[in-house]
C-alpha positions as a printed Julia matrix, in Angstrom:
177×3 Matrix{Float64}:
  13.7   -6.78   95.5
  14.26  -6.32   91.76
  15.82  -2.89   92.31
  18.11  -4.23   95.05
  19.23  -6.98   92.67
  19.91  -4.32   90.01
  17.11  -5.67   87.77
  15.76  -2.22   86.96
  13.6   -3.16   83.99
  11.75  -5.78   86.02
  11.49  -3.31   88.92
   9.94  -0.69   86.61
   7.39  -3.19   85.23
   6.46  -4.28   88.75
   6.1   -0.62   89.86
   3.81   0.06   86.88
   1.66  -2.97   87.7
   1.32  -1.91   91.33
   0.35   1.62   90.29
  -2.21   0.28   87.8
  -3.78  -1.88   90.52
  -3.9    1.09   92.89
  -5.58   3.28   90.25
  -8.11   0.56   89.49
  -8.88   0.19   93.19
  -9.37   3.95   93.55
 -11.72   4.06   90.58
 -13.73   1.13   91.91
 -14.18   2.88   95.23
 -15.54   5.98   93.52
 -17.79   4.05   91.15
 -19.63   2.19   93.87
 -22.31   4.11   95.72
 -24.01   3.83   99.08
 -27.25   4.76   97.32
 -28.64   1.47   96.03
 -30.48   2.71   92.94
 -29.86   6.11   91.42
 -29.0    8.02   88.28
 -26.38  10.76   88.27
 -26.72  13.51   85.66
 -24.06  16.11   84.91
 -24.03  18.97   82.45
 -20.76  20.26   80.97
 -20.65  23.39   78.84
 -18.51  24.62   75.97
 -18.96  27.76   73.88
 -20.37  25.87   70.89
 -22.07  22.88   72.57
 -23.03  21.19   75.8
 -23.01  17.59   76.96
 -25.15  15.69   79.44
 -23.61  12.58   80.97
 -25.79  10.03   82.79
 -24.36   7.42   85.17
 -26.77   4.66   86.2
 -26.38   2.73   89.45
 -28.21  -0.45   90.5
 -27.54  -2.32   93.76
 -24.99   0.37   94.62
 -22.89  -0.44   91.53
 -22.26   1.51   88.37
 -23.78  -0.39   85.45
 -24.33   2.0    82.55
 -23.49   5.42   81.17
 -24.85   7.56   78.36
 -23.93  10.92   76.93
 -26.01  13.39   74.98
 -24.65  16.33   72.98
 -26.91  19.39   72.85
 -26.78  22.87   71.37
 -25.13  25.7    73.32
 -26.92  26.52   76.56
 -28.02  29.93   77.81
 -29.99  28.93   80.91
 -28.44  25.96   82.74
 -31.36  25.48   85.14
 -33.93  25.41   82.34
 -31.96  23.07   80.07
 -31.19  20.72   82.97
 -34.9   20.6    83.84
 -35.88  20.0    80.21
 -33.27  17.26   79.8
 -34.45  15.41   82.92
 -38.07  15.64   81.76
 -37.29  14.31   78.3
 -34.88  11.64   79.52
 -37.36  10.13   81.96
 -40.34  10.51   79.62
 -38.67   7.75   77.57
 -37.8    5.49   80.54
 -39.79   2.97   82.53
 -37.08   2.44   85.15
 -36.87   5.67   87.12
 -34.72   5.33   90.26
 -35.73   6.66   93.68
 -32.92   9.22   93.5
 -31.73  11.42   90.65
 -28.52  13.25   91.53
 -27.6   16.32   89.46
 -24.64  18.68   89.29
 -26.57  21.94   89.55
 -29.81  23.73   90.18
 -32.99  23.04   88.22
 -36.16  25.01   87.55
 -39.38  23.98   89.26
 -37.74  21.51   91.64
 -41.0   20.51   93.36
 -42.96  20.2    90.13
 -40.28  18.07   88.46
 -39.9   15.86   91.52
 -43.67  15.36   91.68
 -43.81  14.52   87.94
 -40.96  11.99   88.31
 -42.74  10.42   91.3
 -45.93  10.12   89.23
 -44.04   8.62   86.25
 -42.14   6.13   88.42
 -45.0    5.07   90.65
 -42.8    5.62   93.72
 -41.2    8.58   95.49
 -38.37  10.16   93.49
 -35.93  12.56   95.11
 -33.81  15.02   93.13
 -30.52  15.53   94.94
 -27.87  18.22   94.45
 -24.9   17.12   96.59
 -22.68  19.62   98.38
 -20.12  17.21   99.87
 -19.16  13.59  100.35
 -19.36  10.52   98.15
 -22.28  11.8    96.09
 -20.37  14.96   95.18
 -17.38  12.83   94.09
 -19.61  10.74   91.84
 -21.14  13.88   90.34
 -17.65  15.26   89.69
 -16.66  12.05   87.91
 -19.83  12.22   85.82
 -19.08  15.88   84.98
 -15.49  15.01   84.04
 -16.8   12.41   81.57
 -19.13  14.98   80.0
 -16.29  17.52   79.75
 -14.04  14.88   78.18
 -16.73  14.09   75.61
 -16.93  17.79   74.7
 -13.14  17.95   74.36
 -13.1   14.9    72.09
 -15.81  16.46   69.92
 -13.92  19.75   69.65
 -10.69  17.95   68.74
 -12.44  15.91   66.05
 -14.05  19.02   64.58
 -10.71  20.84   64.67
  -9.01  18.05   62.73
 -11.83  17.96   60.18
 -11.59  21.72   59.63
  -7.82  21.49   59.17
  -8.22  18.73   56.58
 -10.86  20.72   54.68
  -8.67  23.84   54.74
  -5.77  21.86   53.34
  -8.01  20.35   50.68
  -9.14  23.84   49.65
  -5.52  24.91   49.35
  -4.58  21.87   47.26
  -7.57  22.31   44.95
  -7.13  26.06   44.68
 -10.54  26.8    46.23
 -11.24  30.19   47.81
 -12.97  28.6    50.81
 -12.98  25.17   52.38
 -15.66  22.81   51.05
 -18.8   22.47   53.15
 -19.47  18.91   51.96
 -17.87  16.33   49.7
């Protein structure tokens, strides 16, 4: 209606609002899960670091997220297994399902240990398709974004230190100030 009445600025604002509502609705659909209580864990890798992202779901709804930066990874299966073991060694609330974005070492042993820790059956799930795979992809994207933010921050810091070295006439950039 605004466009037909040649009110293009109002039409553009209305279009932007509609698109924002559509995006929010799409995100909400992805963030709710048919699995009532689960954690989703994704590992993203970079040459100089790695990041684990954890999404936590209760009553089918996303309620918390955490990220953990770790040193560069050589063996994804082993580091994923170690992370899960350490993460749940500190937790009392272990969900019936832990969904991960890749293979782990000692699947049966880890599942049995989680079941013992939780006091109820715990299933480790590696989705291949469907809603669970979409949630894992979103979790992975968050971990990858965290890595990118870290790299950008480090890049800016290095540039500032290089410029400082130039201004002060130093042969190399300072390691600390």
